[in-house]
mmCIF file of C-alpha atoms in Angstrom:
data_model
loop_
_atom_site.group_PDB
_atom_site.id
_atom_site.type_symbol
_atom_site.label_atom_id
_atom_site.label_comp_id
_atom_site.label_asym_id
_atom_site.label_seq_id
_atom_site.Cartn_x
_atom_site.Cartn_y
_atom_site.Cartn_z
ATOM 1 C CA MET A 12 9.131 -29.096 -22.671
ATOM 2 C CA LEU A 13 6.530 -26.376 -23.335
ATOM 3 C CA ARG A 14 4.913 -27.029 -19.953
ATOM 4 C CA TYR A 15 8.300 -26.655 -18.233
ATOM 5 C CA PHE A 16 8.889 -23.382 -20.067
ATOM 6 C CA ILE A 17 5.488 -21.993 -19.004
ATOM 7 C CA VAL A 18 6.009 -22.995 -15.343
ATOM 8 C CA MET A 19 9.436 -21.366 -15.280
ATOM 9 C CA CYS A 20 8.009 -18.147 -16.729
ATOM 10 C CA ILE A 21 5.152 -17.708 -14.211
ATOM 11 C CA PRO A 22 7.110 -15.732 -11.556
ATOM 12 C CA TRP A 23 8.281 -13.296 -14.210
ATOM 13 C CA ILE A 24 5.083 -12.778 -16.194
ATOM 14 C CA PHE A 25 3.196 -10.469 -13.811
ATOM 15 C CA LEU A 26 6.221 -8.328 -13.256
ATOM 16 C CA LEU A 27 6.812 -7.559 -16.884
ATOM 17 C CA GLY A 28 3.463 -5.866 -17.515
ATOM 18 C CA ALA A 29 4.042 -2.762 -15.422
ATOM 19 C CA GLU A 30 7.108 -0.603 -14.974
ATOM 20 C CA SER A 31 9.591 -3.417 -14.591
ATOM 21 C CA LEU A 32 10.071 -5.182 -11.269
ATOM 22 C CA ILE A 33 12.347 -8.119 -11.849
ATOM 23 C CA PHE A 34 13.565 -10.255 -8.966
ATOM 24 C CA ASP A 35 16.948 -11.933 -9.091
ATOM 25 C CA PRO A 36 16.624 -15.325 -7.320
ATOM 26 C CA LYS A 37 20.062 -14.823 -5.715
ATOM 27 C CA LYS A 38 18.990 -11.673 -3.874
ATOM 28 C CA THR A 39 16.535 -10.787 -1.122
ATOM 29 C CA TYR A 40 14.168 -7.918 -1.893
ATOM 30 C CA VAL A 41 12.232 -5.558 0.348
ATOM 31 C CA VAL A 42 9.294 -4.126 -1.592
ATOM 32 C CA ASP A 43 7.454 -1.216 -0.002
ATOM 33 C CA PHE A 44 4.088 -0.152 -1.391
ATOM 34 C CA PHE A 45 3.292 3.452 -0.568
ATOM 35 C CA ALA A 46 1.093 6.348 -1.675
ATOM 36 C CA SER A 47 1.134 10.106 -1.201
ATOM 37 C CA TRP A 48 -2.222 10.061 0.661
ATOM 38 C CA CYS A 49 -1.055 7.445 3.186
ATOM 39 C CA SER A 50 0.414 9.279 6.163
ATOM 40 C CA SER A 51 1.806 6.090 7.714
ATOM 41 C CA CYS A 52 3.655 5.322 4.494
ATOM 42 C CA GLU A 53 5.274 8.751 4.689
ATOM 43 C CA LYS A 54 6.463 8.033 8.239
ATOM 44 C CA GLU A 55 7.903 4.651 7.284
ATOM 45 C CA ILE A 56 9.909 5.763 4.228
ATOM 46 C CA PRO A 57 12.746 7.392 6.283
ATOM 47 C CA ILE A 58 12.954 4.175 8.342
ATOM 48 C CA LEU A 59 13.228 2.077 5.191
ATOM 49 C CA SER A 60 15.950 4.411 3.983
ATOM 50 C CA LYS A 61 17.796 4.009 7.295
ATOM 51 C CA VAL A 62 17.573 0.211 7.221
ATOM 52 C CA ASN A 63 18.622 0.263 3.564
ATOM 53 C CA ALA A 64 21.761 2.190 4.542
ATOM 54 C CA GLN A 65 22.462 -0.295 7.352
ATOM 55 C CA MET A 66 22.131 -3.218 4.930
ATOM 56 C CA LYS A 67 24.085 -1.589 2.123
ATOM 57 C CA ASP A 68 26.729 -4.308 2.082
ATOM 58 C CA SER A 69 24.286 -7.182 2.312
ATOM 59 C CA ASN A 70 22.421 -8.963 -0.455
ATOM 60 C CA VAL A 71 19.198 -7.083 0.298
ATOM 61 C CA VAL A 72 17.701 -4.784 -2.331
ATOM 62 C CA PHE A 73 15.044 -2.206 -1.400
ATOM 63 C CA ILE A 74 12.381 -1.194 -3.904
ATOM 64 C CA GLY A 75 9.616 1.349 -3.398
ATOM 65 C CA VAL A 76 6.377 1.085 -5.365
ATOM 66 C CA ASP A 77 4.298 4.265 -5.601
ATOM 67 C CA VAL A 78 0.665 3.229 -6.119
ATOM 68 C CA ASP A 79 -0.686 6.753 -6.678
ATOM 69 C CA LYS A 80 -3.081 6.796 -9.614
ATOM 70 C CA ASP A 81 -2.498 10.497 -10.112
ATOM 71 C CA LYS A 82 0.911 10.965 -11.705
ATOM 72 C CA ALA A 83 1.177 14.605 -10.595
ATOM 73 C CA GLU A 84 0.596 13.583 -6.951
ATOM 74 C CA ALA A 85 3.207 10.838 -7.271
ATOM 75 C CA VAL A 86 5.798 13.209 -8.728
ATOM 76 C CA LYS A 87 5.059 15.812 -6.020
ATOM 77 C CA PHE A 88 5.322 13.268 -3.214
ATOM 78 C CA GLN A 89 8.518 11.721 -4.547
ATOM 79 C CA ALA A 90 10.078 15.180 -4.890
ATOM 80 C CA LYS A 91 9.108 15.979 -1.291
ATOM 81 C CA MET A 92 10.605 12.719 0.002
ATOM 82 C CA GLU A 93 13.560 12.741 -2.403
ATOM 83 C CA LYS A 94 16.285 12.674 0.267
ATOM 84 C CA HIS A 95 14.769 9.533 1.809
ATOM 85 C CA PHE A 96 14.520 7.617 -1.436
ATOM 86 C CA THR A 97 17.925 6.033 -1.338
ATOM 87 C CA PHE A 98 16.411 3.060 -3.139
ATOM 88 C CA LYS A 99 14.749 2.501 -6.511
ATOM 89 C CA VAL A 100 11.160 3.720 -6.823
ATOM 90 C CA VAL A 101 8.773 2.229 -9.359
ATOM 91 C CA ASN A 102 5.530 3.957 -10.351
ATOM 92 C CA ASP A 103 2.478 1.717 -10.401
ATOM 93 C CA GLN A 104 -0.256 4.073 -11.611
ATOM 94 C CA SER A 105 -2.233 1.271 -13.224
ATOM 95 C CA ASN A 106 -1.981 -0.678 -9.919
ATOM 96 C CA ALA A 107 -0.894 -3.742 -11.909
ATOM 97 C CA ILE A 108 1.868 -4.647 -9.441
ATOM 98 C CA ILE A 109 -0.111 -4.131 -6.223
ATOM 99 C CA ASN A 110 -3.073 -6.043 -7.658
ATOM 100 C CA GLU A 111 -0.829 -9.102 -7.814
ATOM 101 C CA PHE A 112 0.199 -8.765 -4.154
ATOM 102 C CA LYS A 113 -3.205 -7.662 -2.796
ATOM 103 C CA PRO A 114 -2.081 -6.383 0.627
ATOM 104 C CA ILE A 115 -4.734 -6.114 3.338
ATOM 105 C CA GLY A 116 -3.545 -2.660 4.417
ATOM 106 C CA MET A 117 -1.267 0.228 3.601
ATOM 107 C CA PRO A 118 1.662 0.656 3.968
ATOM 108 C CA ALA A 119 2.589 -2.830 2.834
ATOM 109 C CA VAL A 120 6.129 -4.184 2.984
ATOM 110 C CA TYR A 121 7.028 -7.530 1.440
ATOM 111 C CA VAL A 122 10.285 -9.416 1.866
ATOM 112 C CA ILE A 123 10.935 -11.523 -1.221
ATOM 113 C CA LYS A 124 13.421 -14.325 -1.491
ATOM 114 C CA ASN A 125 13.798 -16.832 -4.318
ATOM 115 C CA GLN A 126 11.092 -14.889 -6.166
ATOM 116 C CA LYS A 127 8.581 -15.796 -3.460
ATOM 117 C CA VAL A 128 7.068 -13.766 -0.624
ATOM 118 C CA CYS A 129 8.989 -14.700 2.507
ATOM 119 C CA ASN A 130 7.562 -12.178 4.989
ATOM 120 C CA LYS A 131 5.185 -9.237 5.001
ATOM 121 C CA ILE A 132 4.254 -6.280 7.206
ATOM 122 C CA PHE A 133 0.922 -4.498 6.839
ATOM 123 C CA GLY A 134 -0.216 -1.240 8.347
ATOM 124 C CA ALA A 135 1.347 1.288 10.664
ATOM 125 C CA SER A 136 3.484 0.029 13.493
ATOM 126 C CA ALA A 137 5.168 1.833 16.378
ATOM 127 C CA ASP A 138 8.240 -0.418 16.307
ATOM 128 C CA PHE A 139 8.438 -0.636 12.529
ATOM 129 C CA GLU A 140 12.249 -0.469 12.349
ATOM 130 C CA LYS A 141 12.697 -3.396 14.741
ATOM 131 C CA LYS A 142 9.979 -5.388 13.033
ATOM 132 C CA LEU A 143 11.409 -4.718 9.566
ATOM 133 C CA ILE A 144 14.926 -5.815 10.525
ATOM 134 C CA GLN A 145 13.547 -8.933 12.174
ATOM 135 C CA LYS A 146 11.413 -9.850 9.147
ATOM 136 C CA ILE A 147 14.379 -9.332 6.789
ATOM 137 C CA GLU A 148 16.743 -11.363 8.966
ATOM 138 C CA GLU A 149 14.255 -14.230 9.089
ATOM 139 C CA CYS A 150 14.503 -14.458 5.307
ATOM 140 C CA LEU A 151 18.283 -14.196 4.939
ATOM 141 C CA MET B 20 -45.319 -7.200 -16.897
ATOM 142 C CA THR B 21 -42.700 -5.493 -19.078
ATOM 143 C CA LYS B 22 -42.976 -2.357 -17.004
ATOM 144 C CA PHE B 23 -42.467 -4.396 -13.851
ATOM 145 C CA LEU B 24 -39.348 -6.073 -15.281
ATOM 146 C CA VAL B 25 -37.920 -2.733 -16.379
ATOM 147 C CA ALA B 26 -38.585 -1.328 -12.903
ATOM 148 C CA VAL B 27 -36.844 -4.325 -11.302
ATOM 149 C CA MET B 28 -33.859 -3.921 -13.618
ATOM 150 C CA VAL B 29 -33.614 -0.211 -12.817
ATOM 151 C CA VAL B 30 -33.707 -0.937 -9.071
ATOM 152 C CA ILE B 31 -31.067 -3.673 -9.453
ATOM 153 C CA SER B 32 -28.848 -1.302 -11.442
ATOM 154 C CA PHE B 33 -28.930 1.134 -8.503
ATOM 155 C CA PHE B 34 -27.361 -1.523 -6.299
ATOM 156 C CA SER B 35 -24.876 -2.898 -8.816
ATOM 157 C CA GLY B 36 -22.017 -0.877 -7.342
ATOM 158 C CA CYS B 37 -22.709 -1.910 -3.742
ATOM 159 C CA GLY B 38 -20.965 -5.260 -3.896
ATOM 160 C CA GLU B 39 -17.515 -3.923 -4.750
ATOM 161 C CA ASN B 40 -14.946 -3.733 -1.994
ATOM 162 C CA VAL B 41 -12.589 -0.787 -1.930
ATOM 163 C CA GLN B 42 -9.079 -2.162 -1.673
ATOM 164 C CA PRO B 43 -6.592 -0.556 0.756
ATOM 165 C CA TRP B 44 -4.573 0.895 -2.117
ATOM 166 C CA GLU B 45 -7.696 2.478 -3.637
ATOM 167 C CA LYS B 46 -8.561 4.625 -0.622
ATOM 168 C CA ASP B 47 -6.971 7.810 -1.895
ATOM 169 C CA VAL B 48 -10.309 9.582 -2.207
ATOM 170 C CA LEU B 49 -11.513 8.300 1.178
ATOM 171 C CA ALA B 50 -8.318 9.568 2.808
ATOM 172 C CA SER B 51 -8.637 13.069 1.380
ATOM 173 C CA ASP B 52 -9.639 16.000 3.577
ATOM 174 C CA PHE B 53 -13.016 16.601 1.950
ATOM 175 C CA MET B 54 -14.098 13.042 2.843
ATOM 176 C CA GLN B 55 -13.460 13.553 6.536
ATOM 177 C CA GLU B 56 -16.303 14.009 8.987
ATOM 178 C CA SER B 57 -15.195 17.569 9.524
ATOM 179 C CA PRO B 58 -12.762 19.058 6.996
ATOM 180 C CA ASN B 59 -11.727 21.721 9.486
ATOM 181 C CA LYS B 60 -9.163 20.193 11.833
ATOM 182 C CA LEU B 61 -9.720 22.733 14.606
ATOM 183 C CA ILE B 62 -13.488 22.211 14.635
ATOM 184 C CA LYS B 63 -12.952 18.447 14.592
ATOM 185 C CA LYS B 64 -10.608 18.713 17.606
ATOM 186 C CA PHE B 65 -13.196 20.778 19.438
ATOM 187 C CA HIS B 66 -15.988 18.297 18.627
ATOM 188 C CA ASP B 67 -13.772 15.350 19.617
ATOM 189 C CA HIS B 68 -12.907 17.023 22.924
ATOM 190 C CA THR B 69 -16.597 17.548 23.668
ATOM 191 C CA TYR B 70 -17.365 13.960 22.681
ATOM 192 C CA TYR B 71 -14.554 12.504 24.817
ATOM 193 C CA SER B 72 -15.608 14.584 27.808
ATOM 194 C CA LYS B 73 -19.278 13.674 27.522
ATOM 195 C CA GLU B 74 -18.847 9.993 26.730
ATOM 196 C CA ALA B 75 -15.671 9.364 28.791
ATOM 197 C CA THR B 76 -14.323 7.442 25.833
ATOM 198 C CA LYS B 77 -11.915 8.078 23.012
ATOM 199 C CA ALA B 78 -11.894 7.515 19.221
ATOM 200 C CA GLY B 79 -14.507 5.701 17.184
ATOM 201 C CA THR B 80 -15.487 8.900 15.455
ATOM 202 C CA SER B 81 -13.728 8.350 12.142
ATOM 203 C CA ILE B 82 -11.979 5.824 9.911
ATOM 204 C CA SER B 83 -8.749 4.810 11.600
ATOM 205 C CA GLY B 84 -5.492 5.699 9.920
ATOM 206 C CA GLY B 85 -7.023 8.445 7.844
ATOM 207 C CA GLY B 86 -8.922 6.021 5.658
ATOM 208 C CA CYS B 87 -5.898 4.310 4.170
ATOM 209 C CA GLY B 88 -6.430 1.099 6.112
ATOM 210 C CA CYS B 89 -3.169 1.622 7.961
ATOM 211 C CA ASN B 90 -4.341 0.162 11.239
#
């Protein structure tokens, strides 16, 4: 019984340590890791906002994770991009969340379904919008 | 012998930080302007233009994607 309880808790444990990121198994999540110093991340945020608006009626939830270690920089960047943040933004100054995902490049976008990573996009891409929609649709 | 061991330990301590990899999300300092080859964008453009003209090739002069590991 205890073993079953521990196994069931594993997907939730790493998400509870930082500013909360809890995944509902019934929904599909798009998690975007960005930082103020990453120019490609800045370019991709309006696209994520656009796709988020397109998928408003679907079961897809967008979450932004700001990995800036400097809180002042994070606040400044989020204020600058405020109109594009039509989705929830979580601050990960301790890098606890991103250390669990360990992306190979920034920006990093993960599509999560059933509390598991279904698809991921790393780095800058010219056809990011098309790629993002395709990766989300593959997981629906 | 003790002196030799101390010297070895000091030398090893100099290299203790060399094995750590900088993760893509930790490149904020590397991506900043003062870490660029030339902090002045105009001078960098001028140097790049000279380099491209002389070598008949493009890029390879800096970390791609501004150091954030974007590409």
